Amino acid sequence: MAERASSGGVQSVERVFELLELITAAGGEVMLSELATSTELPLPTIHRLLRTLVAKGYVRQLANRRYVLGPGLIRLGEGASKQLGALVRPQLRTLVDQLGETANMAVLDSDMVLYIAQVPSKHSMRMFTEVGRRAHLHDTGVGKAILAQMKDDSVRAVMARAGMPSATSTSITNVDDLLADLRLIRERGYSIDDGEQ
């Protein structure tokens, strides 16, 4: 019988996803010892889980003994992206037709925005954001639109966890300034990124 995790799920499955997320957070390449330090799991357990991921194509082991994300993850991500994108693409097309500008769909993903679909405008000069890209909430139009739906205390908590790095000279880096911008967004009914990212 499979062991149960504290969340009620299967512990080994949770551990596999923890390893994949750690490899991703490390830039896509890690040593076994780095995973052991981050997870506090025994080396044999990590090694066994990684061997399974390698066998399935979700992780590869390089000649220098480092582990990297494998091509199997691309198939999974592409499948999820197609499914989510298919649901919203008709509405995005309608927006593009009405406004003449690129339309994006993004969702909240661990205190960041994750772009899940895009329909580009017909103009030669247009905005382009990669589907699958993650970005900070405080300096993107879509991120601020999501934050505008939250209570101020929730926004403060998210910003405390995620931080407010400055991407450009016009990035909002102070939570009080962000809250003022969110009040304006709520009043006018839309959000913009004014050269903030």
mmCIF file of C-alpha atoms in Angstrom:
data_model
loop_
_atom_site.group_PDB
_atom_site.id
_atom_site.type_symbol
_atom_site.label_atom_id
_atom_site.label_comp_id
_atom_site.label_asym_id
_atom_site.label_seq_id
_atom_site.Cartn_x
_atom_site.Cartn_y
_atom_site.Cartn_z
ATOM 1 C CA MET A 1 0.000 0.000 0.000
ATOM 2 C CA ALA A 2 1.280 3.488 -0.858
ATOM 3 C CA GLU A 3 2.298 5.725 2.025
ATOM 4 C CA ARG A 4 0.087 8.760 2.673
ATOM 5 C CA ALA A 5 1.424 12.291 2.895
ATOM 6 C CA SER A 6 0.249 14.769 5.515
ATOM 7 C CA SER A 7 -1.868 16.444 2.801
ATOM 8 C CA GLY A 8 -3.778 13.206 2.285
ATOM 9 C CA GLY A 9 -1.984 12.490 -1.002
ATOM 10 C CA VAL A 10 0.658 9.914 -1.838
ATOM 11 C CA GLN A 11 3.975 10.916 -0.276
ATOM 12 C CA SER A 12 6.197 9.597 -3.079
ATOM 13 C CA VAL A 13 4.196 11.553 -5.680
ATOM 14 C CA GLU A 14 4.516 14.730 -3.606
ATOM 15 C CA ARG A 15 8.261 14.109 -3.340
ATOM 16 C CA VAL A 16 8.594 13.688 -7.118
ATOM 17 C CA PHE A 17 6.860 17.006 -7.738
ATOM 18 C CA GLU A 18 8.985 18.658 -5.057
ATOM 19 C CA LEU A 19 12.119 17.450 -6.878
ATOM 20 C CA LEU A 20 10.844 18.702 -10.247
ATOM 21 C CA GLU A 21 9.991 22.101 -8.755
ATOM 22 C CA LEU A 22 13.429 22.343 -7.113
ATOM 23 C CA ILE A 23 15.185 21.504 -10.392
ATOM 24 C CA THR A 24 13.092 24.179 -12.109
ATOM 25 C CA ALA A 25 13.807 26.769 -9.397
ATOM 26 C CA ALA A 26 17.542 26.039 -9.677
ATOM 27 C CA GLY A 27 17.509 27.011 -13.339
ATOM 28 C CA GLY A 28 16.860 23.517 -14.647
ATOM 29 C CA GLU A 29 20.086 21.803 -13.522
ATOM 30 C CA VAL A 30 21.129 20.431 -10.091
ATOM 31 C CA MET A 31 23.366 17.939 -8.321
ATOM 32 C CA LEU A 32 21.903 15.130 -6.241
ATOM 33 C CA SER A 33 23.524 16.627 -3.130
ATOM 34 C CA GLU A 34 21.785 19.977 -3.757
ATOM 35 C CA LEU A 35 18.421 18.217 -3.843
ATOM 36 C CA ALA A 36 19.267 16.368 -0.628
ATOM 37 C CA THR A 37 20.102 19.647 1.113
ATOM 38 C CA SER A 38 16.914 21.331 -0.100
ATOM 39 C CA THR A 39 14.543 18.464 0.673
ATOM 40 C CA GLU A 40 16.167 16.814 3.693
ATOM 41 C CA LEU A 41 15.286 13.485 2.065
ATOM 42 C CA PRO A 42 17.769 10.607 2.241
ATOM 43 C CA LEU A 43 20.087 10.365 -0.776
ATOM 44 C CA PRO A 44 18.903 6.821 -1.669
ATOM 45 C CA THR A 45 15.277 8.029 -1.774
ATOM 46 C CA ILE A 46 16.134 10.973 -4.023
ATOM 47 C CA HIS A 47 18.269 8.752 -6.256
ATOM 48 C CA ARG A 48 15.462 6.197 -6.619
ATOM 49 C CA LEU A 49 12.908 8.895 -7.482
ATOM 50 C CA LEU A 50 15.279 10.496 -9.999
ATOM 51 C CA ARG A 51 15.981 7.107 -11.634
ATOM 52 C CA THR A 52 12.244 6.700 -12.181
ATOM 53 C CA LEU A 53 11.959 10.219 -13.633
ATOM 54 C CA VAL A 54 14.932 9.529 -15.926
ATOM 55 C CA ALA A 55 13.363 6.262 -17.112
ATOM 56 C CA LYS A 56 10.133 8.129 -17.958
ATOM 57 C CA GLY A 57 11.957 10.977 -19.757
ATOM 58 C CA TYR A 58 10.966 13.712 -17.308
ATOM 59 C CA VAL A 59 14.546 14.201 -16.078
ATOM 60 C CA ARG A 60 17.932 13.546 -17.731
ATOM 61 C CA GLN A 61 21.277 12.881 -16.081
ATOM 62 C CA LEU A 62 24.187 14.661 -17.743
ATOM 63 C CA ALA A 63 27.728 13.296 -18.064
ATOM 64 C CA ASN A 64 28.796 15.599 -15.196
ATOM 65 C CA ARG A 65 26.237 13.798 -12.974
ATOM 66 C CA ARG A 66 23.932 16.800 -12.808
ATOM 67 C CA TYR A 67 20.205 16.341 -13.321
ATOM 68 C CA VAL A 68 18.220 18.462 -15.779
ATOM 69 C CA LEU A 69 14.576 18.667 -16.766
ATOM 70 C CA GLY A 70 13.750 16.263 -19.579
ATOM 71 C CA PRO A 71 11.722 16.493 -22.782
ATOM 72 C CA GLY A 72 8.857 14.476 -21.308
ATOM 73 C CA LEU A 73 7.847 17.580 -19.371
ATOM 74 C CA ILE A 74 7.442 19.508 -22.619
ATOM 75 C CA ARG A 75 4.807 17.024 -23.770
ATOM 76 C CA LEU A 76 2.906 17.405 -20.502
ATOM 77 C CA GLY A 77 3.124 21.183 -20.547
ATOM 78 C CA GLU A 78 2.111 21.397 -24.184
ATOM 79 C CA GLY A 79 -0.931 19.232 -23.526
ATOM 80 C CA ALA A 80 -2.018 21.395 -20.595
ATOM 81 C CA SER A 81 -1.359 24.569 -22.571
ATOM 82 C CA LYS A 82 -3.450 23.396 -25.524
ATOM 83 C CA GLN A 83 -6.333 22.435 -23.269
ATOM 84 C CA LEU A 84 -6.367 25.714 -21.326
ATOM 85 C CA GLY A 85 -5.714 27.808 -24.421
ATOM 86 C CA ALA A 86 -8.561 26.207 -26.354
ATOM 87 C CA LEU A 87 -11.007 27.300 -23.668
ATOM 88 C CA VAL A 88 -10.076 30.985 -23.747
ATOM 89 C CA ARG A 89 -8.809 31.580 -27.288
ATOM 90 C CA PRO A 90 -12.277 32.489 -28.704
ATOM 91 C CA GLN A 91 -12.697 35.232 -26.070
ATOM 92 C CA LEU A 92 -9.153 36.480 -26.699
ATOM 93 C CA ARG A 93 -9.854 36.638 -30.453
ATOM 94 C CA THR A 94 -12.950 38.730 -29.758
ATOM 95 C CA LEU A 95 -10.837 41.146 -27.680
ATOM 96 C CA VAL A 96 -8.203 41.397 -30.410
ATOM 97 C CA ASP A 97 -10.913 42.091 -33.012
ATOM 98 C CA GLN A 98 -12.505 44.785 -30.815
ATOM 99 C CA LEU A 99 -9.332 46.485 -29.562
ATOM 100 C CA GLY A 100 -6.785 45.730 -32.274
ATOM 101 C CA GLU A 101 -4.181 44.777 -29.675
ATOM 102 C CA THR A 102 -2.646 41.502 -28.493
ATOM 103 C CA ALA A 103 -4.714 39.718 -25.825
ATOM 104 C CA ASN A 104 -3.214 37.469 -23.143
ATOM 105 C CA MET A 105 -4.699 35.139 -20.556
ATOM 106 C CA ALA A 106 -2.795 34.485 -17.359
ATOM 107 C CA VAL A 107 -3.530 32.802 -14.048
ATOM 108 C CA LEU A 108 -2.193 33.128 -10.531
ATOM 109 C CA ASP A 109 0.542 30.544 -9.930
ATOM 110 C CA SER A 110 2.367 30.562 -6.577
ATOM 111 C CA ASP A 111 2.420 34.352 -6.147
ATOM 112 C CA MET A 112 3.335 34.902 -9.819
ATOM 113 C CA VAL A 113 1.354 35.172 -13.047
ATOM 114 C CA LEU A 114 1.562 32.355 -15.559
ATOM 115 C CA TYR A 115 0.660 33.178 -19.160
ATOM 116 C CA ILE A 116 -1.526 30.355 -20.497
ATOM 117 C CA ALA A 117 -2.805 31.720 -23.830
ATOM 118 C CA GLN A 118 -2.252 34.549 -26.291
ATOM 119 C CA VAL A 119 -3.826 35.829 -29.488
ATOM 120 C CA PRO A 120 -1.537 38.364 -31.208
ATOM 121 C CA SER A 121 -2.782 41.513 -32.884
ATOM 122 C CA LYS A 122 -2.530 41.909 -36.648
ATOM 123 C CA HIS A 123 -0.155 44.882 -36.337
ATOM 124 C CA SER A 124 3.495 44.369 -37.248
ATOM 125 C CA MET A 125 4.446 46.174 -34.010
ATOM 126 C CA ARG A 126 2.804 44.215 -31.220
ATOM 127 C CA MET A 127 3.344 42.877 -27.746
ATOM 128 C CA PHE A 128 4.652 39.334 -27.471
ATOM 129 C CA THR A 129 4.736 37.242 -24.310
ATOM 130 C CA GLU A 130 5.599 33.555 -24.349
ATOM 131 C CA VAL A 131 2.858 31.199 -23.242
ATOM 132 C CA GLY A 132 4.269 29.415 -20.192
ATOM 133 C CA ARG A 133 6.194 32.489 -19.006
ATOM 134 C CA ARG A 134 5.941 33.386 -15.332
ATOM 135 C CA ALA A 135 6.159 37.014 -14.247
ATOM 136 C CA HIS A 136 5.766 39.104 -11.123
ATOM 137 C CA LEU A 137 2.300 40.359 -10.275
ATOM 138 C CA HIS A 138 3.219 43.929 -9.314
ATOM 139 C CA ASP A 139 4.689 45.068 -12.644
ATOM 140 C CA THR A 140 2.458 43.452 -15.267
ATOM 141 C CA GLY A 141 -0.955 44.621 -16.406
ATOM 142 C CA VAL A 142 -2.424 41.160 -16.027
ATOM 143 C CA GLY A 143 -0.766 40.691 -12.629
ATOM 144 C CA LYS A 144 -2.190 43.947 -11.329
ATOM 145 C CA ALA A 145 -5.620 42.987 -12.691
ATOM 146 C CA ILE A 146 -5.413 39.808 -10.608
ATOM 147 C CA LEU A 147 -4.203 41.711 -7.532
ATOM 148 C CA ALA A 148 -7.038 44.240 -7.930
ATOM 149 C CA GLN A 149 -9.489 41.418 -7.167
ATOM 150 C CA MET A 150 -7.834 40.792 -3.776
ATOM 151 C CA LYS A 151 -8.215 42.557 -0.444
ATOM 152 C CA ASP A 152 -5.354 44.863 0.544
ATOM 153 C CA ASP A 153 -4.177 42.515 3.326
ATOM 154 C CA SER A 154 -3.932 39.659 0.829
ATOM 155 C CA VAL A 155 -1.972 41.864 -1.593
ATOM 156 C CA ARG A 156 0.452 42.801 1.207
ATOM 157 C CA ALA A 157 0.930 39.116 2.080
ATOM 158 C CA VAL A 158 1.589 38.143 -1.547
ATOM 159 C CA MET A 159 4.088 40.988 -1.998
ATOM 160 C CA ALA A 160 5.859 40.040 1.247
ATOM 161 C CA ARG A 161 6.308 36.490 -0.069
ATOM 162 C CA ALA A 162 7.093 37.282 -3.714
ATOM 163 C CA GLY A 163 8.995 40.551 -3.338
ATOM 164 C CA MET A 164 8.753 43.566 -5.621
ATOM 165 C CA PRO A 165 11.916 43.623 -7.726
ATOM 166 C CA SER A 166 12.440 46.572 -10.045
ATOM 167 C CA ALA A 167 12.550 45.516 -13.704
ATOM 168 C CA THR A 168 12.610 49.089 -15.075
ATOM 169 C CA SER A 169 12.832 52.639 -13.764
ATOM 170 C CA THR A 170 9.014 52.833 -13.741
ATOM 171 C CA SER A 171 8.418 49.572 -11.832
ATOM 172 C CA ILE A 172 6.339 49.937 -8.673
ATOM 173 C CA THR A 173 8.534 48.750 -5.800
ATOM 174 C CA ASN A 174 6.556 49.948 -2.784
ATOM 175 C CA VAL A 175 3.440 48.125 -1.593
ATOM 176 C CA ASP A 176 1.625 51.359 -0.648
ATOM 177 C CA ASP A 177 2.160 52.733 -4.176
ATOM 178 C CA LEU A 178 0.923 49.418 -5.568
ATOM 179 C CA LEU A 179 -2.219 49.559 -3.416
ATOM 180 C CA ALA A 180 -2.911 53.097 -4.697
ATOM 181 C CA ASP A 181 -2.507 51.851 -8.279
ATOM 182 C CA LEU A 182 -4.857 48.928 -7.546
ATOM 183 C CA ARG A 183 -7.528 51.349 -6.250
ATOM 184 C CA LEU A 184 -7.285 53.247 -9.550
ATOM 185 C CA ILE A 185 -7.528 49.959 -11.497
ATOM 186 C CA ARG A 186 -10.691 49.026 -9.590
ATOM 187 C CA GLU A 187 -12.238 52.443 -10.334
ATOM 188 C CA ARG A 188 -11.550 52.462 -14.067
ATOM 189 C CA GLY A 189 -12.130 48.717 -14.616
ATOM 190 C CA TYR A 190 -8.866 47.849 -16.375
ATOM 191 C CA SER A 191 -5.160 47.542 -15.681
ATOM 192 C CA ILE A 192 -2.085 48.662 -17.606
ATOM 193 C CA ASP A 193 1.653 48.074 -17.510
ATOM 194 C CA ASP A 194 3.212 51.491 -18.119
ATOM 195 C CA GLY A 195 6.699 50.305 -19.112
ATOM 196 C CA GLU A 196 7.039 48.568 -15.755
ATOM 197 C CA GLN A 197 8.473 45.243 -16.899
#
